[in-house]
PDB file of C-alpha atoms in Angstrom:
ATOM      1  CA  UNK A   2      30.597   3.759   3.778  1.00 91.00           C
ATOM      2  CA  UNK A   3      27.292   5.438   3.203  1.00 95.00           C
ATOM      3  CA  UNK A   4      26.395   7.070  -0.109  1.00 96.00           C
ATOM      4  CA  UNK A   5      23.830   9.873   0.089  1.00 96.00           C
ATOM      5  CA  UNK A   6      22.440  11.855  -2.815  1.00 95.00           C
ATOM      6  CA  UNK A   7      18.980  12.757  -1.519  1.00 97.00           C
ATOM      7  CA  UNK A   8      17.272  16.125  -1.989  1.00 97.00           C
ATOM      8  CA  UNK A   9      19.229  16.990  -5.149  1.00 94.00           C
ATOM      9  CA  UNK A  10      16.564  16.875  -7.869  1.00 93.00           C
ATOM     10  CA  UNK A  11      18.522  14.095  -9.583  1.00 95.00           C
ATOM     11  CA  UNK A  12      16.929  12.474 -12.616  1.00 94.00           C
ATOM     12  CA  UNK A  13      19.718   9.941 -13.203  1.00 94.00           C
ATOM     13  CA  UNK A  14      22.275   8.027 -11.163  1.00 95.00           C
ATOM     14  CA  UNK A  15      24.844   7.988 -13.939  1.00 94.00           C
ATOM     15  CA  UNK A  16      28.332   7.797 -12.377  1.00 94.00           C
ATOM     16  CA  UNK A  17      26.905   6.394  -9.133  1.00 94.00           C
ATOM     17  CA  UNK A  18      29.156   3.750  -7.537  1.00 96.00           C
ATOM     18  CA  UNK A  19      28.290   0.196  -8.551  1.00 95.00           C
ATOM     19  CA  UNK A  20      28.712  -1.021  -4.957  1.00 97.00           C
ATOM     20  CA  UNK A  21      28.141   0.774  -1.654  1.00 98.00           C
ATOM     21  CA  UNK A  22      29.500  -0.744   1.562  1.00 97.00           C
ATOM     22  CA  UNK A  23      26.996   0.913   3.909  1.00 98.00           C
ATOM     23  CA  UNK A  24      23.656   2.618   3.337  1.00 98.00           C
ATOM     24  CA  UNK A  25      22.528   4.008  -0.007  1.00 98.00           C
ATOM     25  CA  UNK A  26      20.178   6.991   0.288  1.00 97.00           C
ATOM     26  CA  UNK A  27      18.767   8.571  -2.849  1.00 97.00           C
ATOM     27  CA  UNK A  28      15.357   9.825  -1.798  1.00 96.00           C
ATOM     28  CA  UNK A  29      13.372  12.959  -2.561  1.00 97.00           C
ATOM     29  CA  UNK A  30      14.843  13.301  -6.049  1.00 96.00           C
ATOM     30  CA  UNK A  31      13.296  12.953  -9.513  1.00 96.00           C
ATOM     31  CA  UNK A  32      14.435   9.455 -10.440  1.00 96.00           C
ATOM     32  CA  UNK A  33      12.248   7.632 -12.962  1.00 95.00           C
ATOM     33  CA  UNK A  34      14.628   4.817 -13.917  1.00 93.00           C
ATOM     34  CA  UNK A  35      16.577   2.005 -12.255  1.00 91.00           C
ATOM     35  CA  UNK A  36      19.491   2.547 -14.623  1.00 93.00           C
ATOM     36  CA  UNK A  37      22.880   3.069 -12.937  1.00 94.00           C
ATOM     37  CA  UNK A  38      21.700   2.008  -9.478  1.00 95.00           C
ATOM     38  CA  UNK A  39      24.322   0.176  -7.388  1.00 97.00           C
ATOM     39  CA  UNK A  40      24.167  -3.591  -7.749  1.00 97.00           C
ATOM     40  CA  UNK A  41      25.221  -4.262  -4.150  1.00 98.00           C
ATOM     41  CA  UNK A  42      24.524  -2.256  -1.011  1.00 98.00           C
ATOM     42  CA  UNK A  43      25.961  -3.378   2.322  1.00 98.00           C
ATOM     43  CA  UNK A  44      23.140  -1.987   4.454  1.00 98.00           C
ATOM     44  CA  UNK A  45      19.811  -0.279   3.682  1.00 98.00           C
ATOM     45  CA  UNK A  46      18.762   0.966   0.245  1.00 98.00           C
ATOM     46  CA  UNK A  47      16.566   4.067   0.275  1.00 97.00           C
ATOM     47  CA  UNK A  48      14.913   5.375  -2.888  1.00 97.00           C
ATOM     48  CA  UNK A  49      11.743   6.784  -1.344  1.00 97.00           C
ATOM     49  CA  UNK A  50       9.803   9.728  -2.735  1.00 97.00           C
ATOM     50  CA  UNK A  51      11.087   9.691  -6.291  1.00 97.00           C
ATOM     51  CA  UNK A  52       9.066   9.314  -9.499  1.00 97.00           C
ATOM     52  CA  UNK A  53       9.419   5.574 -10.092  1.00 97.00           C
ATOM     53  CA  UNK A  54       6.332   4.112 -11.765  1.00 96.00           C
ATOM     54  CA  UNK A  55       7.717   0.604 -12.285  1.00 95.00           C
ATOM     55  CA  UNK A  56      10.391  -1.675 -10.846  1.00 95.00           C
ATOM     56  CA  UNK A  57      10.678  -3.618 -14.096  1.00 93.00           C
ATOM     57  CA  UNK A  58      13.970  -5.561 -14.235  1.00 94.00           C
ATOM     58  CA  UNK A  59      15.036  -4.399 -10.766  1.00 95.00           C
ATOM     59  CA  UNK A  60      16.697  -7.802 -10.307  1.00 94.00           C
ATOM     60  CA  UNK A  61      18.918  -7.069 -13.306  1.00 94.00           C
ATOM     61  CA  UNK A  62      20.172  -3.870 -11.660  1.00 94.00           C
ATOM     62  CA  UNK A  63      20.308  -4.767  -7.959  1.00 96.00           C
ATOM     63  CA  UNK A  64      21.635  -8.118  -6.724  1.00 97.00           C
ATOM     64  CA  UNK A  65      22.069  -7.692  -2.949  1.00 98.00           C
ATOM     65  CA  UNK A  66      20.840  -5.362  -0.221  1.00 98.00           C
ATOM     66  CA  UNK A  67      22.256  -6.018   3.246  1.00 98.00           C
ATOM     67  CA  UNK A  68      19.473  -4.140   5.066  1.00 98.00           C
ATOM     68  CA  UNK A  69      16.044  -2.730   4.275  1.00 98.00           C
ATOM     69  CA  UNK A  70      14.683  -1.733   0.852  1.00 98.00           C
ATOM     70  CA  UNK A  71      12.770   1.521   1.356  1.00 98.00           C
ATOM     71  CA  UNK A  72      10.892   2.588  -1.753  1.00 96.00           C
ATOM     72  CA  UNK A  73       7.708   4.152  -0.397  1.00 95.00           C
ATOM     73  CA  UNK A  74       6.337   7.413  -1.755  1.00 96.00           C
ATOM     74  CA  UNK A  75       6.824   6.425  -5.406  1.00 96.00           C
ATOM     75  CA  UNK A  76       3.879   6.148  -7.843  1.00 96.00           C
ATOM     76  CA  UNK A  77       4.751   2.509  -8.646  1.00 96.00           C
ATOM     77  CA  UNK A  78       2.041   0.831 -10.700  1.00 95.00           C
ATOM     78  CA  UNK A  79       3.740  -2.335 -11.956  1.00 94.00           C
ATOM     79  CA  UNK A  80       6.543  -4.892 -11.899  1.00 93.00           C
ATOM     80  CA  UNK A  81       7.512  -5.296  -8.249  1.00 95.00           C
ATOM     81  CA  UNK A  82       7.861  -9.059  -8.553  1.00 94.00           C
ATOM     82  CA  UNK A  83      11.543  -8.713  -9.523  1.00 94.00           C
ATOM     83  CA  UNK A  84      12.246  -7.886  -5.870  1.00 96.00           C
ATOM     84  CA  UNK A  85      11.905 -11.630  -5.230  1.00 96.00           C
ATOM     85  CA  UNK A  86      15.170 -12.166  -7.146  1.00 96.00           C
ATOM     86  CA  UNK A  87      17.078  -9.537  -5.141  1.00 97.00           C
ATOM     87  CA  UNK A  88      18.757 -10.801  -1.978  1.00 98.00           C
ATOM     88  CA  UNK A  89      17.345  -8.495   0.706  1.00 98.00           C
ATOM     89  CA  UNK A  90      18.431  -9.092   4.307  1.00 98.00           C
ATOM     90  CA  UNK A  91      16.042  -6.551   5.860  1.00 98.00           C
ATOM     91  CA  UNK A  92      12.442  -5.599   5.181  1.00 98.00           C
ATOM     92  CA  UNK A  93      10.828  -4.355   1.982  1.00 97.00           C
ATOM     93  CA  UNK A  94       8.810  -1.153   2.388  1.00 97.00           C
ATOM     94  CA  UNK A  95       6.831   0.152  -0.589  1.00 96.00           C
ATOM     95  CA  UNK A  96       3.607   1.172   1.167  1.00 95.00           C
ATOM     96  CA  UNK A  97       1.736   0.011  -1.953  1.00 95.00           C
ATOM     97  CA  UNK A  98      -1.799  -1.275  -1.823  1.00 92.00           C
ATOM     98  CA  UNK A  99      -4.108  -0.924   1.133  1.00 89.00           C
ATOM     99  CA  UNK A 100      -1.907  -0.128   4.085  1.00 77.00           C
ATOM    100  CA  UNK A 101       0.802  -2.752   4.346  1.00 88.00           C
ATOM    101  CA  UNK A 102      -0.778  -5.696   2.490  1.00 95.00           C
ATOM    102  CA  UNK A 103       1.594  -5.608  -0.512  1.00 97.00           C
ATOM    103  CA  UNK A 104       4.644  -5.293   1.748  1.00 97.00           C
ATOM    104  CA  UNK A 105       3.455  -8.228   3.846  1.00 97.00           C
ATOM    105  CA  UNK A 106       3.234 -10.388   0.720  1.00 98.00           C
ATOM    106  CA  UNK A 107       6.660  -9.271  -0.551  1.00 98.00           C
ATOM    107  CA  UNK A 108       8.353  -9.854   2.796  1.00 98.00           C
ATOM    108  CA  UNK A 109       6.689 -13.256   3.198  1.00 98.00           C
ATOM    109  CA  UNK A 110       8.184 -14.595  -0.057  1.00 98.00           C
ATOM    110  CA  UNK A 111      11.501 -12.705  -0.452  1.00 98.00           C
ATOM    111  CA  UNK A 112      14.789 -14.621  -0.739  1.00 97.00           C
ATOM    112  CA  UNK A 113      13.061 -17.841  -1.807  1.00 96.00           C
ATOM    113  CA  UNK A 114      14.039 -17.852  -5.482  1.00 92.00           C
ATOM    114  CA  UNK A 115      11.616 -19.079  -8.122  1.00 93.00           C
ATOM    115  CA  UNK A 116       9.394 -20.698  -5.496  1.00 96.00           C
ATOM    116  CA  UNK A 117       9.025 -17.320  -3.787  1.00 96.00           C
ATOM    117  CA  UNK A 118       8.320 -15.616  -7.115  1.00 96.00           C
ATOM    118  CA  UNK A 119       5.503 -18.029  -7.945  1.00 97.00           C
ATOM    119  CA  UNK A 120       3.877 -17.793  -4.515  1.00 98.00           C
ATOM    120  CA  UNK A 121       4.307 -14.027  -4.324  1.00 98.00           C
ATOM    121  CA  UNK A 122       2.789 -13.598  -7.769  1.00 97.00           C
ATOM    122  CA  UNK A 123      -0.201 -15.757  -6.830  1.00 98.00           C
ATOM    123  CA  UNK A 124      -0.749 -13.851  -3.562  1.00 98.00           C
ATOM    124  CA  UNK A 125      -0.502 -10.459  -5.290  1.00 97.00           C
ATOM    125  CA  UNK A 126      -2.997 -11.500  -7.976  1.00 97.00           C
ATOM    126  CA  UNK A 127      -5.358 -12.974  -5.367  1.00 97.00           C
ATOM    127  CA  UNK A 128      -5.182  -9.663  -3.466  1.00 96.00           C
ATOM    128  CA  UNK A 129      -6.122  -7.764  -6.638  1.00 95.00           C
ATOM    129  CA  UNK A 130      -2.671  -6.471  -7.655  1.00 95.00           C
ATOM    130  CA  UNK A 131      -2.262  -8.038 -11.106  1.00 94.00           C
ATOM    131  CA  UNK A 132      -0.180  -5.127 -12.493  1.00 94.00           C
ATOM    132  CA  UNK A 133       2.219  -5.261  -9.554  1.00 94.00           C
ATOM    133  CA  UNK A 134       2.558  -9.030  -9.982  1.00 94.00           C
ATOM    134  CA  UNK A 135       4.431  -8.707 -13.271  1.00 91.00           C
ATOM    135  CA  UNK A 136       8.081  -9.651 -13.527  1.00 86.00           C
TER     136      UNK A 136
END
């Protein structure tokens, strides 16, 4: 089923389930790390409005999201390229950049493996997002 832990001022997801069959909602908390996040979520994954500054190694923590990845409202400055190694069936929403330009690039190249990573990285750099284009 759905796992919800939003609006709890959490700073860690220690003891969080490693897999969630439905939606995973952990928004409006104080999370700064990807540690202990579930590796598989059956539907949407919401981590909006936390304190994440980087998604470094996100692909080492999350393997599959069956719906959308909603991570807007975080002060992310780097390392979103790892999202290209996460199987995401829905849309990616970070609201980074100017409007929706970063999300358009991410969604264009998701689920395409190394080829998608290379093209996504090039497009992010060309759009002026070198820090975001790090793996």
